[in-house]
Amino acid sequence: MNTDLVVETISRADGIIIALIGAADLGGSEKLDRQLMIVSAQHPKNIVFDLSRMTFISSLCMGSLVRFQSACRHWGGKVRLAAASPDVAGALLRARLNQVLPMTNSVEEAFAA
């Protein structure tokens, strides 16, 4: 089974979904940062990270998410995390990322917020 991070970007009328699939470890953070630079250039207003298929998130990737959110604030973009698996949600909560990035139970809930 391949555990490398896959980053899928899905555009929709009300924003962008960034699905993170697999393990976001050291190598995954580089891939994530490259994809986030591409998304940043589009200046989307709503960005939802779908974490439902993510198996692991490193502190480096958490930092990437926080930096991305900070960049999005410059153009009025809003970032939310959605549907994190129990292991990933636990890591995010231990790091208190939920105090910085809103977390919801589903992608649709994130867009409705």
mmCIF file of N, CA and C in Angstrom:
data_model
loop_
_atom_site.group_PDB
_atom_site.id
_atom_site.type_symbol
_atom_site.label_atom_id
_atom_site.label_comp_id
_atom_site.label_asym_id
_atom_site.label_seq_id
_atom_site.Cartn_x
_atom_site.Cartn_y
_atom_site.Cartn_z
ATOM 1 N N MET A 1 0.840 -1.193 0.000
ATOM 2 C CA MET A 1 0.000 0.000 0.000
ATOM 3 C C MET A 1 0.877 1.246 0.000
ATOM 4 N N ASN A 2 0.599 2.167 -0.891
ATOM 5 C CA ASN A 2 1.363 3.404 -0.999
ATOM 6 C C ASN A 2 0.858 4.403 0.035
ATOM 7 N N THR A 3 1.773 4.893 0.873
ATOM 8 C CA THR A 3 1.377 5.841 1.910
ATOM 9 C C THR A 3 1.854 7.251 1.601
ATOM 10 N N ASP A 4 2.495 7.459 0.443
ATOM 11 C CA ASP A 4 2.934 8.803 0.077
ATOM 12 C C ASP A 4 1.745 9.740 -0.010
ATOM 13 N N LEU A 5 1.987 11.004 0.289
ATOM 14 C CA LEU A 5 0.918 11.991 0.234
ATOM 15 C C LEU A 5 0.514 12.280 -1.202
ATOM 16 N N VAL A 6 -0.785 12.255 -1.424
ATOM 17 C CA VAL A 6 -1.375 12.668 -2.698
ATOM 18 C C VAL A 6 -2.189 13.917 -2.395
ATOM 19 N N VAL A 7 -2.017 14.946 -3.221
ATOM 20 C CA VAL A 7 -2.753 16.193 -3.051
ATOM 21 C C VAL A 7 -3.626 16.388 -4.284
ATOM 22 N N GLU A 8 -4.946 16.348 -4.074
ATOM 23 C CA GLU A 8 -5.897 16.559 -5.167
ATOM 24 C C GLU A 8 -6.612 17.878 -4.952
ATOM 25 N N THR A 9 -6.657 18.691 -5.983
ATOM 26 C CA THR A 9 -7.341 19.977 -5.917
ATOM 27 C C THR A 9 -8.585 19.919 -6.792
ATOM 28 N N ILE A 10 -9.709 20.265 -6.183
ATOM 29 C CA ILE A 10 -10.994 20.221 -6.882
ATOM 30 C C ILE A 10 -11.625 21.605 -6.807
ATOM 31 N N SER A 11 -11.821 22.237 -7.962
ATOM 32 C CA SER A 11 -12.463 23.547 -8.002
ATOM 33 C C SER A 11 -13.969 23.375 -8.072
ATOM 34 N N ARG A 12 -14.671 24.230 -7.359
ATOM 35 C CA ARG A 12 -16.130 24.267 -7.432
ATOM 36 C C ARG A 12 -16.568 25.711 -7.342
ATOM 37 N N ALA A 13 -17.824 25.977 -7.595
ATOM 38 C CA ALA A 13 -18.321 27.354 -7.682
ATOM 39 C C ALA A 13 -18.074 28.147 -6.400
ATOM 40 N N ASP A 14 -18.154 27.496 -5.248
ATOM 41 C CA ASP A 14 -18.021 28.215 -3.979
ATOM 42 C C ASP A 14 -16.633 28.119 -3.352
ATOM 43 N N GLY A 15 -15.661 27.567 -4.078
ATOM 44 C CA GLY A 15 -14.299 27.511 -3.552
ATOM 45 C C GLY A 15 -13.510 26.337 -4.080
ATOM 46 N N ILE A 16 -12.502 25.972 -3.318
ATOM 47 C CA ILE A 16 -11.595 24.897 -3.712
ATOM 48 C C ILE A 16 -11.516 23.877 -2.589
ATOM 49 N N ILE A 17 -11.555 22.609 -2.977
ATOM 50 C CA ILE A 17 -11.313 21.514 -2.039
ATOM 51 C C ILE A 17 -9.901 21.014 -2.305
ATOM 52 N N ILE A 18 -9.122 20.900 -1.250
ATOM 53 C CA ILE A 18 -7.798 20.291 -1.355
ATOM 54 C C ILE A 18 -7.864 18.997 -0.549
ATOM 55 N N ALA A 19 -7.921 17.874 -1.253
ATOM 56 C CA ALA A 19 -7.988 16.574 -0.603
ATOM 57 C C ALA A 19 -6.568 16.082 -0.355
ATOM 58 N N LEU A 20 -6.276 15.763 0.894
ATOM 59 C CA LEU A 20 -4.978 15.219 1.269
ATOM 60 C C LEU A 20 -5.170 13.734 1.542
ATOM 61 N N ILE A 21 -4.430 12.913 0.801
ATOM 62 C CA ILE A 21 -4.615 11.466 0.848
ATOM 63 C C ILE A 21 -3.282 10.810 1.192
ATOM 64 N N GLY A 22 -3.289 9.980 2.242
ATOM 65 C CA GLY A 22 -2.079 9.275 2.649
ATOM 66 C C GLY A 22 -1.391 9.957 3.808
ATOM 67 N N ALA A 23 -0.077 9.796 3.873
ATOM 68 C CA ALA A 23 0.715 10.302 4.992
ATOM 69 C C ALA A 23 1.415 11.606 4.629
ATOM 70 N N ALA A 24 1.172 12.633 5.421
ATOM 71 C CA ALA A 24 1.809 13.939 5.217
ATOM 72 C C ALA A 24 3.031 14.019 6.129
ATOM 73 N N ASP A 25 4.107 13.380 5.681
ATOM 74 C CA ASP A 25 5.348 13.364 6.443
ATOM 75 C C ASP A 25 6.323 14.370 5.836
ATOM 76 N N LEU A 26 7.616 14.206 6.062
ATOM 77 C CA LEU A 26 8.613 15.158 5.556
ATOM 78 C C LEU A 26 8.510 15.335 4.042
ATOM 79 N N GLY A 27 8.507 14.249 3.304
ATOM 80 C CA GLY A 27 8.380 14.331 1.848
ATOM 81 C C GLY A 27 7.043 14.911 1.429
ATOM 82 N N GLY A 28 6.016 14.594 2.178
ATOM 83 C CA GLY A 28 4.686 15.110 1.885
ATOM 84 C C GLY A 28 4.595 16.605 2.066
ATOM 85 N N SER A 29 5.360 17.156 3.000
ATOM 86 C CA SER A 29 5.285 18.601 3.237
ATOM 87 C C SER A 29 5.800 19.379 2.026
ATOM 88 N N GLU A 30 6.818 18.858 1.361
ATOM 89 C CA GLU A 30 7.326 19.525 0.157
ATOM 90 C C GLU A 30 6.280 19.505 -0.950
ATOM 91 N N LYS A 31 5.637 18.367 -1.127
ATOM 92 C CA LYS A 31 4.585 18.242 -2.149
ATOM 93 C C LYS A 31 3.419 19.168 -1.813
ATOM 94 N N LEU A 32 3.040 19.193 -0.535
ATOM 95 C CA LEU A 32 1.943 20.055 -0.097
ATOM 96 C C LEU A 32 2.281 21.521 -0.331
ATOM 97 N N ASP A 33 3.472 21.944 0.034
ATOM 98 C CA ASP A 33 3.872 23.342 -0.159
ATOM 99 C C ASP A 33 3.827 23.748 -1.629
ATOM 100 N N ARG A 34 4.281 22.859 -2.524
ATOM 101 C CA ARG A 34 4.232 23.168 -3.967
ATOM 102 C C ARG A 34 2.790 23.372 -4.427
ATOM 103 N N GLN A 35 1.899 22.486 -4.001
ATOM 104 C CA GLN A 35 0.503 22.591 -4.422
ATOM 105 C C GLN A 35 -0.151 23.837 -3.832
ATOM 106 N N LEU A 36 0.186 24.174 -2.592
ATOM 107 C CA LEU A 36 -0.411 25.349 -1.956
ATOM 108 C C LEU A 36 0.042 26.642 -2.632
ATOM 109 N N MET A 37 1.263 26.656 -3.182
ATOM 110 C CA MET A 37 1.714 27.833 -3.941
ATOM 111 C C MET A 37 0.855 28.025 -5.184
ATOM 112 N N ILE A 38 0.504 26.941 -5.848
ATOM 113 C CA ILE A 38 -0.342 27.009 -7.037
ATOM 114 C C ILE A 38 -1.730 27.527 -6.662
ATOM 115 N N VAL A 39 -2.299 26.999 -5.586
ATOM 116 C CA VAL A 39 -3.618 27.439 -5.137
ATOM 117 C C VAL A 39 -3.573 28.907 -4.718
ATOM 118 N N SER A 40 -2.520 29.317 -4.040
ATOM 119 C CA SER A 40 -2.394 30.711 -3.584
ATOM 120 C C SER A 40 -2.458 31.694 -4.753
ATOM 121 N N ALA A 41 -1.893 31.325 -5.865
ATOM 122 C CA ALA A 41 -1.881 32.204 -7.033
ATOM 123 C C ALA A 41 -3.295 32.486 -7.544
ATOM 124 N N GLN A 42 -4.248 31.616 -7.220
ATOM 125 C CA GLN A 42 -5.631 31.780 -7.671
ATOM 126 C C GLN A 42 -6.446 32.687 -6.745
ATOM 127 N N HIS A 43 -5.937 32.958 -5.551
ATOM 128 C CA HIS A 43 -6.626 33.780 -4.545
ATOM 129 C C HIS A 43 -8.075 33.351 -4.302
ATOM 130 N N PRO A 44 -8.301 32.065 -4.017
ATOM 131 C CA PRO A 44 -9.682 31.619 -3.773
ATOM 132 C C PRO A 44 -10.228 32.187 -2.464
ATOM 133 N N LYS A 45 -11.520 32.378 -2.419
ATOM 134 C CA LYS A 45 -12.158 32.922 -1.199
ATOM 135 C C LYS A 45 -12.418 31.845 -0.159
ATOM 136 N N ASN A 46 -12.713 30.627 -0.589
ATOM 137 C CA ASN A 46 -12.990 29.526 0.332
ATOM 138 C C ASN A 46 -12.137 28.325 -0.033
ATOM 139 N N ILE A 47 -11.395 27.832 0.949
ATOM 140 C CA ILE A 47 -10.551 26.667 0.757
ATOM 141 C C ILE A 47 -10.866 25.672 1.861
ATOM 142 N N VAL A 48 -11.205 24.460 1.472
ATOM 143 C CA VAL A 48 -11.498 23.413 2.440
ATOM 144 C C VAL A 48 -10.521 22.266 2.212
ATOM 145 N N PHE A 49 -9.838 21.882 3.269
ATOM 146 C CA PHE A 49 -8.959 20.714 3.216
ATOM 147 C C PHE A 49 -9.772 19.495 3.630
ATOM 148 N N ASP A 50 -9.933 18.554 2.711
ATOM 149 C CA ASP A 50 -10.621 17.297 2.987
ATOM 150 C C ASP A 50 -9.573 16.318 3.522
ATOM 151 N N LEU A 51 -9.654 16.026 4.814
ATOM 152 C CA LEU A 51 -8.666 15.166 5.470
ATOM 153 C C LEU A 51 -9.195 13.751 5.710
ATOM 154 N N SER A 52 -10.287 13.394 5.078
ATOM 155 C CA SER A 52 -10.945 12.108 5.342
ATOM 156 C C SER A 52 -10.087 10.903 4.966
ATOM 157 N N ARG A 53 -9.167 11.076 4.014
ATOM 158 C CA ARG A 53 -8.333 9.947 3.583
ATOM 159 C C ARG A 53 -6.872 10.119 3.988
ATOM 160 N N MET A 54 -6.619 11.040 4.902
ATOM 161 C CA MET A 54 -5.264 11.268 5.404
ATOM 162 C C MET A 54 -4.992 10.297 6.555
ATOM 163 N N THR A 55 -3.810 9.696 6.560
ATOM 164 C CA THR A 55 -3.477 8.705 7.582
ATOM 165 C C THR A 55 -2.524 9.229 8.653
ATOM 166 N N PHE A 56 -1.789 10.295 8.339
ATOM 167 C CA PHE A 56 -0.799 10.847 9.264
ATOM 168 C C PHE A 56 -0.522 12.282 8.858
ATOM 169 N N ILE A 57 -0.282 13.150 9.856
ATOM 170 C CA ILE A 57 0.126 14.524 9.555
ATOM 171 C C ILE A 57 1.282 14.910 10.471
ATOM 172 N N SER A 58 2.366 15.346 9.869
ATOM 173 C CA SER A 58 3.543 15.765 10.627
ATOM 174 C C SER A 58 3.401 17.226 11.047
ATOM 175 N N SER A 59 4.235 17.618 11.988
ATOM 176 C CA SER A 59 4.224 19.013 12.424
ATOM 177 C C SER A 59 4.630 19.937 11.281
ATOM 178 N N LEU A 60 5.488 19.466 10.368
ATOM 179 C CA LEU A 60 5.872 20.283 9.207
ATOM 180 C C LEU A 60 4.657 20.596 8.341
ATOM 181 N N CYS A 61 3.819 19.603 8.127
ATOM 182 C CA CYS A 61 2.609 19.825 7.320
ATOM 183 C C CYS A 61 1.608 20.699 8.055
ATOM 184 N N MET A 62 1.541 20.557 9.369
ATOM 185 C CA MET A 62 0.682 21.453 10.142
ATOM 186 C C MET A 62 1.152 22.894 9.962
ATOM 187 N N GLY A 63 2.455 23.089 9.990
ATOM 188 C CA GLY A 63 3.006 24.424 9.758
ATOM 189 C C GLY A 63 2.662 24.948 8.380
ATOM 190 N N SER A 64 2.670 24.074 7.384
ATOM 191 C CA SER A 64 2.301 24.477 6.020
ATOM 192 C C SER A 64 0.861 24.977 5.979
ATOM 193 N N LEU A 65 -0.023 24.290 6.686
ATOM 194 C CA LEU A 65 -1.428 24.705 6.713
ATOM 195 C C LEU A 65 -1.592 26.067 7.375
ATOM 196 N N VAL A 66 -0.868 26.298 8.463
ATOM 197 C CA VAL A 66 -0.956 27.582 9.169
ATOM 198 C C VAL A 66 -0.398 28.709 8.302
ATOM 199 N N ARG A 67 0.736 28.474 7.650
ATOM 200 C CA ARG A 67 1.307 29.496 6.762
ATOM 201 C C ARG A 67 0.369 29.800 5.601
ATOM 202 N N PHE A 68 -0.254 28.758 5.058
ATOM 203 C CA PHE A 68 -1.198 28.944 3.953
ATOM 204 C C PHE A 68 -2.384 29.783 4.410
ATOM 205 N N GLN A 69 -2.916 29.490 5.583
ATOM 206 C CA GLN A 69 -4.036 30.274 6.103
ATOM 207 C C GLN A 69 -3.635 31.742 6.268
ATOM 208 N N SER A 70 -2.444 31.966 6.770
ATOM 209 C CA SER A 70 -1.962 33.342 6.944
ATOM 210 C C SER A 70 -1.893 34.072 5.604
ATOM 211 N N ALA A 71 -1.416 33.392 4.578
ATOM 212 C CA ALA A 71 -1.350 33.991 3.240
ATOM 213 C C ALA A 71 -2.754 34.284 2.712
ATOM 214 N N CYS A 72 -3.681 33.368 2.945
ATOM 215 C CA CYS A 72 -5.051 33.541 2.456
ATOM 216 C C CYS A 72 -5.728 34.761 3.070
ATOM 217 N N ARG A 73 -5.397 35.074 4.287
ATOM 218 C CA ARG A 73 -5.997 36.240 4.954
ATOM 219 C C ARG A 73 -5.708 37.533 4.208
ATOM 220 N N HIS A 74 -4.593 37.597 3.489
ATOM 221 C CA HIS A 74 -4.220 38.817 2.757
ATOM 222 C C HIS A 74 -5.210 39.142 1.642
ATOM 223 N N TRP A 75 -5.879 38.150 1.077
ATOM 224 C CA TRP A 75 -6.870 38.424 0.035
ATOM 225 C C TRP A 75 -8.287 38.082 0.500
ATOM 226 N N GLY A 76 -8.458 37.874 1.785
ATOM 227 C CA GLY A 76 -9.790 37.611 2.326
ATOM 228 C C GLY A 76 -10.230 36.165 2.204
ATOM 229 N N GLY A 77 -9.296 35.265 1.966
ATOM 230 C CA GLY A 77 -9.627 33.851 1.856
ATOM 231 C C GLY A 77 -9.836 33.212 3.216
ATOM 232 N N LYS A 78 -10.710 32.214 3.255
ATOM 233 C CA LYS A 78 -10.998 31.474 4.490
ATOM 234 C C LYS A 78 -10.613 30.013 4.294
ATOM 235 N N VAL A 79 -9.917 29.473 5.285
ATOM 236 C CA VAL A 79 -9.442 28.095 5.239
ATOM 237 C C VAL A 79 -10.114 27.296 6.350
ATOM 238 N N ARG A 80 -10.570 26.092 6.000
ATOM 239 C CA ARG A 80 -11.176 25.201 6.992
ATOM 240 C C ARG A 80 -10.657 23.783 6.770
ATOM 241 N N LEU A 81 -10.616 23.030 7.850
ATOM 242 C CA LEU A 81 -10.250 21.620 7.790
ATOM 243 C C LEU A 81 -11.526 20.806 7.935
ATOM 244 N N ALA A 82 -11.652 19.731 7.167
ATOM 245 C CA ALA A 82 -12.892 18.949 7.201
ATOM 246 C C ALA A 82 -12.618 17.455 7.237
ATOM 247 N N ALA A 83 -13.484 16.763 7.952
ATOM 248 C CA ALA A 83 -13.594 15.303 7.919
ATOM 249 C C ALA A 83 -12.305 14.573 8.285
ATOM 250 N N ALA A 84 -11.551 15.096 9.242
ATOM 251 C CA ALA A 84 -10.296 14.444 9.633
ATOM 252 C C ALA A 84 -10.568 13.078 10.245
ATOM 253 N N SER A 85 -9.750 12.109 9.873
ATOM 254 C CA SER A 85 -9.834 10.774 10.478
ATOM 255 C C SER A 85 -9.496 10.907 11.967
ATOM 256 N N PRO A 86 -9.873 9.939 12.780
ATOM 257 C CA PRO A 86 -9.611 10.050 14.223
ATOM 258 C C PRO A 86 -8.139 10.275 14.577
ATOM 259 N N ASP A 87 -7.218 9.571 13.918
ATOM 260 C CA ASP A 87 -5.790 9.748 14.217
ATOM 261 C C ASP A 87 -5.311 11.151 13.861
ATOM 262 N N VAL A 88 -5.710 11.624 12.700
ATOM 263 C CA VAL A 88 -5.292 12.957 12.258
ATOM 264 C C VAL A 88 -5.965 14.028 13.109
ATOM 265 N N ALA A 89 -7.243 13.857 13.410
ATOM 266 C CA ALA A 89 -7.947 14.820 14.272
ATOM 267 C C ALA A 89 -7.278 14.897 15.634
ATOM 268 N N GLY A 90 -6.886 13.760 16.173
ATOM 269 C CA GLY A 90 -6.196 13.746 17.461
ATOM 270 C C GLY A 90 -4.896 14.524 17.419
ATOM 271 N N ALA A 91 -4.124 14.342 16.360
ATOM 272 C CA ALA A 91 -2.859 15.077 16.214
ATOM 273 C C ALA A 91 -3.110 16.575 16.103
ATOM 274 N N LEU A 92 -4.126 16.959 15.338
ATOM 275 C CA LEU A 92 -4.454 18.378 15.174
ATOM 276 C C LEU A 92 -4.907 18.991 16.497
ATOM 277 N N LEU A 93 -5.686 18.241 17.261
ATOM 278 C CA LEU A 93 -6.171 18.743 18.549
ATOM 279 C C LEU A 93 -5.033 18.846 19.562
ATOM 280 N N ARG A 94 -4.140 17.851 19.571
ATOM 281 C CA ARG A 94 -2.987 17.925 20.485
ATOM 282 C C ARG A 94 -2.113 19.135 20.187
ATOM 283 N N ALA A 95 -2.002 19.470 18.905
ATOM 284 C CA ALA A 95 -1.206 20.636 18.490
ATOM 285 C C ALA A 95 -2.000 21.936 18.619
ATOM 286 N N ARG A 96 -3.265 21.816 19.011
ATOM 287 C CA ARG A 96 -4.175 22.952 19.171
ATOM 288 C C ARG A 96 -4.405 23.718 17.868
ATOM 289 N N LEU A 97 -4.302 23.009 16.780
ATOM 290 C CA LEU A 97 -4.530 23.641 15.477
ATOM 291 C C LEU A 97 -5.988 24.056 15.315
ATOM 292 N N ASN A 98 -6.879 23.399 16.047
ATOM 293 C CA ASN A 98 -8.292 23.758 15.980
ATOM 294 C C ASN A 98 -8.546 25.164 16.502
ATOM 295 N N GLN A 99 -7.593 25.731 17.235
ATOM 296 C CA GLN A 99 -7.725 27.109 17.713
ATOM 297 C C GLN A 99 -7.312 28.115 16.641
ATOM 298 N N VAL A 100 -6.654 27.619 15.610
ATOM 299 C CA VAL A 100 -6.174 28.477 14.527
ATOM 300 C C VAL A 100 -6.968 28.246 13.240
ATOM 301 N N LEU A 101 -7.261 26.984 12.960
ATOM 302 C CA LEU A 101 -7.985 26.597 11.751
ATOM 303 C C LEU A 101 -9.290 25.918 12.141
ATOM 304 N N PRO A 102 -10.430 26.455 11.713
ATOM 305 C CA PRO A 102 -11.707 25.820 12.040
ATOM 306 C C PRO A 102 -11.766 24.394 11.497
ATOM 307 N N MET A 103 -12.291 23.482 12.312
ATOM 308 C CA MET A 103 -12.447 22.085 11.915
ATOM 309 C C MET A 103 -13.928 21.731 11.885
ATOM 310 N N THR A 104 -14.336 21.054 10.811
ATOM 311 C CA THR A 104 -15.726 20.607 10.688
ATOM 312 C C THR A 104 -15.758 19.117 10.428
ATOM 313 N N ASN A 105 -16.947 18.532 10.528
ATOM 314 C CA ASN A 105 -17.102 17.093 10.333
ATOM 315 C C ASN A 105 -17.185 16.661 8.873
ATOM 316 N N SER A 106 -17.495 17.612 7.980
ATOM 317 C CA SER A 106 -17.629 17.251 6.556
ATOM 318 C C SER A 106 -17.247 18.443 5.681
ATOM 319 N N VAL A 107 -16.979 18.144 4.441
ATOM 320 C CA VAL A 107 -16.639 19.190 3.456
ATOM 321 C C VAL A 107 -17.838 20.123 3.280
ATOM 322 N N GLU A 108 -19.025 19.567 3.164
ATOM 323 C CA GLU A 108 -20.216 20.406 2.973
ATOM 324 C C GLU A 108 -20.447 21.318 4.170
ATOM 325 N N GLU A 109 -20.223 20.806 5.370
ATOM 326 C CA GLU A 109 -20.351 21.625 6.567
ATOM 327 C C GLU A 109 -19.333 22.772 6.556
ATOM 328 N N ALA A 110 -18.150 22.495 6.078
ATOM 329 C CA ALA A 110 -17.096 23.519 6.005
ATOM 330 C C ALA A 110 -17.500 24.636 5.043
ATOM 331 N N PHE A 111 -18.059 24.280 3.895
ATOM 332 C CA PHE A 111 -18.484 25.310 2.940
ATOM 333 C C PHE A 111 -19.686 26.085 3.440
ATOM 334 N N ALA A 112 -20.524 25.450 4.238
ATOM 335 C CA ALA A 112 -21.711 26.126 4.761
ATOM 336 C C ALA A 112 -21.371 27.097 5.898
ATOM 337 N N ALA A 113 -20.232 26.877 6.546
ATOM 338 C CA ALA A 113 -19.848 27.712 7.707
ATOM 339 C C ALA A 113 -19.484 29.122 7.284
#
